[in-house]
Coordinates of C-alpha atoms and ligand atoms in Angstrom, one line a residue:
D7 CA -67.6 19.6 24.7
T8 CA -70.3 17.9 23.9
D9 CA -70.3 18.4 20.3
P10 CA -69.4 15.1 18.6
A11 CA -66.5 14.6 16.5
P12 CA -67.2 14.6 12.8
D13 CA -67.2 11.3 11.7
L14 CA -64.4 11.5 8.9
R15 CA -64.2 7.6 8.4
S16 CA -66.0 8.6 4.7
V17 CA -63.1 10.7 3.4
L18 CA -60.3 8.0 3.7
P19 CA -59.4 6.1 0.8
S20 CA -61.0 2.6 0.8
E21 CA -58.1 0.3 1.9
V22 CA -58.3 -1.1 -1.2
N23 CA -56.7 1.5 -3.0
S24 CA -53.3 1.6 -1.2
K25 CA -51.7 -1.4 0.4
Y26 CA -51.3 1.2 3.8
N27 CA -53.4 3.5 5.0
T28 CA -51.1 6.8 4.6
I29 CA -52.0 9.0 7.5
Y30 CA -51.0 12.7 8.3
G31 CA -51.0 14.9 11.1
I32 CA -49.6 18.6 11.1
V33 CA -48.3 20.1 14.6
F34 CA -47.7 23.4 15.8
D35 CA -45.4 24.0 19.4
A36 CA -46.3 27.6 20.2
G37 CA -43.4 27.4 22.9
S38 CA -41.9 30.3 24.8
T39 CA -39.0 30.8 22.8
G40 CA -39.9 29.5 19.6
T41 CA -42.7 27.8 16.6
R42 CA -42.3 24.6 15.5
I43 CA -44.3 22.9 13.4
H44 CA -44.2 18.7 13.3
I45 CA -45.6 17.2 10.4
Y46 CA -46.1 13.5 11.0
T47 CA -46.5 10.4 8.7
F48 CA -48.7 7.2 9.8
H49 CA -49.8 4.5 8.2
Q50 CA -52.0 1.7 9.5
R51 CA -52.2 -2.0 7.8
A52 CA -55.5 -2.0 8.5
A53 CA -58.4 0.1 10.2
G54 CA -58.4 -0.7 14.0
S55 CA -54.4 -1.8 13.6
P56 CA -51.8 0.3 15.7
L57 CA -50.7 3.4 14.1
E58 CA -47.3 3.1 12.9
L59 CA -45.0 6.1 13.1
D60 CA -42.8 6.3 9.8
G61 CA -41.7 9.9 10.1
E62 CA -41.6 13.4 11.0
I63 CA -40.4 16.7 9.3
F64 CA -39.5 19.6 11.7
E65 CA -38.8 23.1 11.2
S66 CA -38.4 25.9 14.0
V67 CA -38.6 30.1 14.0
K68 CA -37.6 32.3 16.9
P69 CA -38.5 34.0 18.7
G70 CA -41.8 32.3 20.1
L71 CA -45.4 33.9 19.2
S72 CA -45.8 36.0 22.7
A73 CA -42.9 38.2 21.4
Y74 CA -45.4 39.5 19.1
A75 CA -48.2 40.1 21.5
N76 CA -48.2 44.3 20.2
Q77 CA -48.3 43.0 16.3
P78 CA -50.3 39.6 16.3
E79 CA -50.1 39.8 12.4
K80 CA -46.4 39.5 12.2
G81 CA -46.5 36.5 14.9
A82 CA -49.4 34.6 12.1
D83 CA -47.1 35.4 9.1
A84 CA -43.9 33.3 11.2
V85 CA -46.8 30.6 11.6
L86 CA -47.8 30.4 7.5
S87 CA -43.8 30.5 6.7
L88 CA -43.6 27.5 8.1
L89 CA -47.2 26.1 7.3
Q90 CA -45.7 26.2 3.5
L91 CA -43.7 23.2 4.5
A92 CA -46.9 21.3 5.4
Q93 CA -48.5 21.9 1.9
D94 CA -45.1 20.6 0.3
A95 CA -44.6 17.8 2.9
V96 CA -48.0 16.4 2.7
P97 CA -49.9 15.4 -0.9
S98 CA -52.3 17.3 -1.9
S99 CA -54.8 14.2 -2.1
H100 CA -54.7 14.3 2.1
W101 CA -55.1 18.1 2.2
Q102 CA -58.4 17.7 3.6
K103 CA -58.2 15.0 5.9
T104 CA -54.6 16.0 7.8
P105 CA -55.4 17.9 11.0
L106 CA -53.6 21.2 11.5
I107 CA -53.9 22.1 15.5
L108 CA -51.5 24.6 17.1
K109 CA -51.1 24.6 21.1
A110 CA -49.5 27.3 22.6
T111 CA -47.3 26.7 26.2
A112 CA -46.1 28.8 29.1
G113 CA -45.2 31.9 27.6
F114 CA -49.1 32.1 26.5
R115 CA -50.1 31.7 29.9
L116 CA -48.4 34.2 31.0
L117 CA -49.7 36.9 28.2
P118 CA -53.0 39.0 29.6
V119 CA -55.9 37.1 27.9
H120 CA -56.7 39.6 25.4
Q121 CA -53.0 39.9 23.6
A122 CA -53.2 36.2 23.7
E123 CA -56.0 35.6 22.2
G124 CA -55.5 38.4 19.5
L125 CA -52.5 36.3 18.7
L126 CA -54.6 32.6 18.2
S127 CA -57.6 34.4 16.6
E128 CA -54.3 35.7 13.9
V129 CA -53.3 32.2 13.7
R130 CA -57.0 30.6 13.2
K131 CA -57.2 33.0 9.9
V132 CA -54.1 31.3 8.5
F133 CA -56.0 28.0 9.4
N134 CA -58.9 28.8 7.9
S135 CA -57.5 29.9 4.6
S136 CA -55.3 26.7 4.5
P137 CA -56.4 23.6 2.8
F138 CA -55.7 21.3 5.7
L139 CA -58.7 19.8 8.1
V140 CA -58.8 22.5 11.0
P141 CA -60.8 20.6 13.9
E142 CA -62.9 22.4 16.3
N143 CA -60.6 24.3 19.3
S144 CA -57.6 23.4 16.5
V145 CA -56.0 26.6 18.2
T146 CA -55.5 27.1 21.8
I147 CA -53.3 27.7 24.9
L148 CA -52.4 23.9 26.2
D149 CA -52.4 23.9 29.8
G150 CA -49.7 22.5 31.9
T151 CA -51.5 18.9 32.7
D152 CA -51.7 18.3 28.8
E153 CA -48.9 19.1 28.0
G154 CA -46.7 17.0 30.6
I155 CA -48.8 13.9 29.5
L156 CA -48.8 14.1 25.9
A157 CA -44.9 14.5 26.5
W158 CA -44.5 11.1 28.1
I159 CA -46.7 9.5 26.1
T160 CA -44.5 10.9 23.4
V161 CA -41.2 9.5 25.2
N162 CA -43.1 6.1 26.0
F163 CA -44.5 5.5 22.8
L164 CA -41.1 6.0 20.9
T165 CA -39.3 3.6 23.8
G166 CA -41.4 1.3 23.0
R167 CA -43.0 1.2 26.7
L168 CA -46.7 2.3 26.5
H169 CA -48.0 -1.3 26.3
G170 CA -46.0 -2.8 28.7
D171 CA -45.2 -1.9 32.7
H172 CA -42.2 -0.5 32.6
S173 CA -43.2 3.1 31.6
V174 CA -40.2 5.7 32.2
G175 CA -41.2 9.1 33.4
T176 CA -40.5 12.4 31.6
L177 CA -39.2 15.8 32.4
D178 CA -39.6 18.5 30.5
L179 CA -37.6 22.5 30.9
G180 CA -38.9 24.8 28.4
G181 CA -38.2 28.7 28.9
A182 CA -41.0 29.2 31.2
S183 CA -42.4 26.3 32.7
T184 CA -41.1 23.0 33.3
Q185 CA -43.0 19.7 33.7
I186 CA -42.8 16.5 36.0
T187 CA -44.6 13.0 35.0
F188 CA -44.7 9.8 35.5
L189 CA -47.0 6.7 36.1
P190 CA -47.1 6.1 40.1
L191 CA -46.6 2.7 41.3
N192 CA -46.7 2.9 44.8
K193 CA -50.3 3.3 46.8
A194 CA -48.4 6.0 49.0
T195 CA -48.1 8.1 46.4
L196 CA -51.6 7.8 45.0
D197 CA -52.9 8.6 48.6
E198 CA -50.4 11.5 49.1
T199 CA -51.0 13.4 45.8
P200 CA -53.3 16.1 45.8
Q201 CA -56.1 15.1 42.9
E202 CA -55.4 17.9 40.7
S203 CA -52.1 16.5 40.3
L204 CA -53.1 12.6 38.8
A205 CA -54.7 12.8 35.8
S206 CA -56.4 10.1 33.3
F207 CA -55.8 10.1 29.9
E208 CA -57.1 7.6 27.2
L209 CA -55.4 6.2 24.2
F210 CA -55.3 3.3 22.0
N211 CA -58.0 1.7 24.2
S212 CA -55.8 1.8 27.5
T213 CA -56.3 4.8 30.4
Y214 CA -53.4 5.9 31.7
R215 CA -53.1 7.4 35.2
L216 CA -50.3 9.7 35.6
Y217 CA -48.9 11.9 37.9
T218 CA -47.9 15.4 36.2
R219 CA -47.2 19.1 37.3
S220 CA -46.5 22.1 35.8
Y221 CA -44.5 24.6 37.3
L222 CA -45.4 28.0 35.2
G223 CA -42.0 30.3 35.8
L224 CA -40.1 27.6 36.8
G225 CA -38.7 27.7 32.6
L226 CA -35.1 28.0 32.5
K227 CA -35.5 31.8 31.2
E228 CA -38.0 32.8 33.9
A229 CA -36.0 31.3 36.5
R230 CA -33.4 33.4 35.3
L231 CA -35.5 36.6 35.9
A232 CA -36.5 35.3 39.3
V233 CA -32.6 34.8 40.2
L234 CA -32.0 38.3 38.7
E235 CA -34.9 39.6 41.0
A236 CA -35.9 41.6 37.5
S237 CA -38.9 43.1 36.2
V238 CA -40.1 44.1 33.3
S239 CA -40.3 47.8 34.7
V240 CA -37.1 48.0 36.2
A241 CA -35.5 46.7 33.3
Q242 CA -36.9 49.7 31.2
Q243 CA -35.4 51.7 33.7
E244 CA -32.2 50.4 32.8
Q245 CA -31.0 49.4 36.0
T246 CA -28.6 46.4 35.6
F247 CA -29.3 43.1 37.5
R248 CA -26.6 41.6 39.3
S249 CA -25.9 38.4 40.4
H250 CA -22.8 35.9 41.8
C251 CA -23.5 33.7 38.8
F252 CA -21.5 35.9 36.7
P253 CA -17.7 36.6 36.8
P254 CA -17.5 40.0 38.9
A255 CA -15.9 42.2 36.0
L256 CA -19.0 40.8 33.3
N257 CA -21.4 43.4 32.1
G258 CA -24.1 42.1 29.2
S259 CA -27.5 42.3 28.0
W260 CA -29.7 39.8 27.0
V261 CA -33.5 40.1 25.1
F262 CA -36.4 38.1 26.3
S263 CA -40.0 38.4 25.2
G264 CA -39.0 41.5 23.6
V265 CA -37.7 43.2 26.9
T266 CA -33.7 44.0 27.2
Y267 CA -32.1 43.1 30.4
R268 CA -29.0 44.3 31.6
Y269 CA -26.5 42.4 33.7
G270 CA -23.1 41.9 35.5
G271 CA -21.1 40.2 38.3
H272 CA -21.1 41.9 41.8
S273 CA -18.7 44.5 42.5
D274 CA -17.7 43.0 45.9
G275 CA -15.7 40.6 43.2
L276 CA -17.3 37.6 44.7
T277 CA -18.4 34.6 42.4
G278 CA -18.5 30.6 41.7
F279 CA -20.4 28.0 42.4
H280 CA -21.3 28.5 45.9
L281 CA -22.6 31.9 46.2
C282 CA -24.9 31.2 43.2
Y283 CA -26.2 28.3 44.6
S284 CA -27.6 30.1 47.3
E285 CA -29.4 32.8 45.1
V286 CA -30.7 30.0 42.7
Q287 CA -32.0 27.9 45.8
R288 CA -34.3 30.6 46.9
I289 CA -36.8 30.3 43.7
V290 CA -36.9 26.7 44.4
V291 CA -36.9 25.6 47.9
G292 CA -40.4 24.6 49.4
K293 CA -41.7 25.6 45.6
L294 CA -42.4 22.1 44.6
H295 CA -44.3 18.9 45.2
Q296 CA -41.8 16.2 46.2
V297 CA -42.7 12.4 45.6
E298 CA -40.3 9.7 47.5
E299 CA -41.6 7.0 44.9
I300 CA -39.3 8.7 42.3
R301 CA -36.2 9.6 44.2
H302 CA -34.4 6.7 42.5
S303 CA -36.2 6.2 39.6
P304 CA -34.6 7.0 36.2
F305 CA -35.7 9.8 34.2
Y306 CA -36.1 10.8 30.7
A307 CA -35.0 14.7 30.4
F308 CA -34.8 16.4 27.4
S309 CA -35.5 20.5 26.1
Y310 CA -33.0 22.8 28.2
Y311 CA -31.5 19.6 30.5
Y312 CA -30.9 18.3 26.8
D313 CA -29.5 21.6 25.7
R314 CA -27.4 22.5 28.8
A315 CA -25.8 19.3 29.0
V316 CA -24.7 20.0 25.2
D317 CA -23.3 23.2 26.2
S318 CA -21.4 22.3 28.9
S319 CA -20.1 18.9 26.9
L320 CA -22.1 16.6 29.3
I321 CA -23.3 14.7 26.9
D322 CA -23.1 14.7 22.5
F323 CA -25.6 17.0 20.4
E324 CA -26.4 14.1 18.4
N325 CA -26.4 11.1 20.5
G326 CA -27.2 12.6 23.8
G327 CA -26.6 10.2 27.0
V328 CA -26.7 8.9 30.6
L329 CA -26.2 11.1 33.4
E330 CA -26.4 11.5 37.2
V331 CA -27.9 14.1 38.9
R332 CA -24.3 14.7 40.3
D333 CA -23.2 15.0 36.8
F334 CA -25.0 18.4 36.6
A335 CA -24.4 19.3 39.9
Q336 CA -20.3 18.9 39.0
K337 CA -20.3 20.3 36.2
A338 CA -22.3 23.7 37.4
R339 CA -19.4 23.9 40.0
E340 CA -17.0 23.6 37.2
V341 CA -17.9 25.8 35.4
C342 CA -19.2 28.5 38.1
D343 CA -15.7 28.3 39.8
H344 CA -13.9 28.9 36.8
M345 CA -15.4 31.8 34.9
T346 CA -13.8 34.5 33.3
S347 CA -15.7 37.8 31.3
D348 CA -14.1 36.2 27.9
S349 CA -15.0 32.9 28.1
S350 CA -16.7 30.7 24.7
H351 CA -19.7 29.6 26.6
S352 CA -23.1 31.7 27.1
H353 CA -22.6 33.9 30.6
F354 CA -26.1 32.5 31.7
L355 CA -24.1 28.5 31.6
C356 CA -23.2 29.2 35.4
M357 CA -26.6 30.1 36.5
D358 CA -28.4 27.8 34.1
L359 CA -26.4 24.3 35.2
T360 CA -26.8 26.1 38.6
Y361 CA -30.8 26.3 38.9
I362 CA -31.2 22.6 37.0
T363 CA -28.9 20.8 39.7
A364 CA -31.3 22.8 42.5
L365 CA -33.9 22.0 40.6
L366 CA -33.7 18.3 40.2
R367 CA -32.0 18.3 43.9
E368 CA -34.1 20.6 45.6
G369 CA -37.4 21.0 43.8
F370 CA -37.9 17.6 42.7
G371 CA -36.1 16.0 45.4
F372 CA -33.8 13.4 43.1
E373 CA -30.7 11.6 44.9
D374 CA -27.6 12.7 43.4
G375 CA -27.3 9.0 42.4
T376 CA -30.6 9.2 39.8
I377 CA -30.4 8.3 36.6
L378 CA -31.1 11.2 33.5
Q379 CA -31.8 9.8 30.2
L380 CA -30.9 12.3 27.6
T381 CA -32.7 12.0 24.5
K382 CA -33.8 14.6 21.8
K383 CA -34.7 12.2 19.3
V384 CA -35.7 8.1 19.0
R385 CA -35.4 7.1 15.4
N386 CA -34.9 10.8 14.0
V387 CA -38.3 12.0 15.9
E388 CA -38.2 14.5 18.4
M389 CA -39.1 14.3 22.1
S390 CA -41.8 16.4 22.5
W391 CA -45.5 16.8 23.6
T392 CA -46.5 17.4 20.1
L393 CA -46.4 13.6 18.9
G394 CA -48.9 13.1 21.9
A395 CA -50.8 15.7 20.6
A396 CA -51.6 14.2 17.4
F397 CA -52.4 11.0 18.6
H398 CA -54.8 13.2 20.3
V399 CA -56.3 14.6 17.7
L400 CA -56.4 11.9 15.4
Q401 CA -58.0 9.8 18.3
S402 CA -60.7 12.4 18.3
L403 CA -61.4 12.9 14.9
L404 CA -62.0 8.8 14.3
L405 CA -59.0 8.3 12.4
L406 CA -58.3 5.8 14.6
E407 CA -60.1 3.1 16.2
Ligands
IDP522 O1 -39.3 19.3 19.6 C1 -38.5 19.3 20.0 N1 -37.7 18.7 21.0 C2 -37.0 18.4 21.6 N2 -36.6 19.9 22.4 C3 -37.6 20.8 21.6 C4 -38.4 20.5 20.6 N3 -39.1 21.9 20.4 C5 -38.5 22.6 21.7 N4 -37.5 22.1 22.4 C6 -36.7 22.6 23.3 O2 -37.7 23.1 24.5 C7 -37.0 24.4 25.1 C8 -37.8 25.5 25.0 O3 -38.5 25.7 25.7 P1 -40.0 26.2 25.1 O4 -39.9 27.6 23.9 O5 -40.9 25.4 24.3 O6 -40.8 27.2 26.2 P2 -42.0 26.7 27.1 O7 -42.1 25.0 26.9 O8 -41.9 27.0 28.9 O9 -43.1 26.9 25.9 C9 -35.4 24.5 24.2 O10 -34.1 23.5 25.0 C10 -35.5 23.6 23.2 O11 -34.3 23.0 22.6
CA523 CA1 -42.2 23.5 24.9

């Protein structure tokens, strides 16, 4: 993209008028399971000085935009309703210089192109009739590489690690895809990693050369479908998909991306962790690139790693916590070996925990003792790639120097 970015310095208030230069950025995350708005407020003490994050306003709606593939206008309505929040949060004097972007993730990568484009073009209409600054390519599908990098930037920025040598790797588990990102330190990693898994990124006058991989279809919800060997066409024939990850007497139905899937336990009466693990293992083994360097390195993990750790009482919802990979394994065993069809937790908890265990151990190749820092928010700001995206757009608009 060779178009020069518009120079917006001319529309910024002169520094003499305000003590600090306040900057806003609005980022929509069109995820596979929901649409979220993140309204960030930053300030700069002077032009050229580092950007400081003051806070975030966050709101979300379900289902994800990709569920409106056949009703794009209705999808855009969800965006419009969230955008109202931004008009309330950002002072009208700043609207014209506040960038507004939406990035769609894995749910969109799985849609036929004409449906994805139909939805994005309805969103563009909503954006263009808003009072905010709509940069070029404001509404797009984010590719998996950028998703991983931007999340890594967010986590390392929020934990104050961006400028030192002690960065931390990140693990994101969405509904449809999953990402792993870290800064490689060993030469062997750089030599053995395919070029497409290494990406350079410039931010705040530094260049970061990161390892990042995104696996489409290995998000938690898509993984359920893979374990169940479920397809849309078979689901529409009202067939029941069976698994040993459910109690034998169980029958249920699950709506995902607008499709109803019937599921249940096996009539052979067998269930439990061991059988469940072997079903889940099939979709993971040999499917992911493994890196020796990170087998013991601590990682930050969020999204469904966090949610399922909360659901199974491994961590506290508010505070998160520090776990080892083996904690997910032990919890999976505990849940799967004591399932009843009337238990209070989700019918999928056994399968989900077992999948997380297999993904960490046999997918990425982590050791049982590898430490996972489960964190949702730092200083009340969500761990999400959206903050990295806000930095990126502000930088490209020359609002940062
Ligand atoms: O701002 C956020 N902070 C932390 N987790 C988030 C945020 N937004 C979404 N999530 C988590 O992401 C997961 C859903 O994934 P998503 O719908 O983004 O799928 P995708 O990334 O595969 O498109 C859930 O665990 C949800 O709690
Ligand atoms: Ca996501």
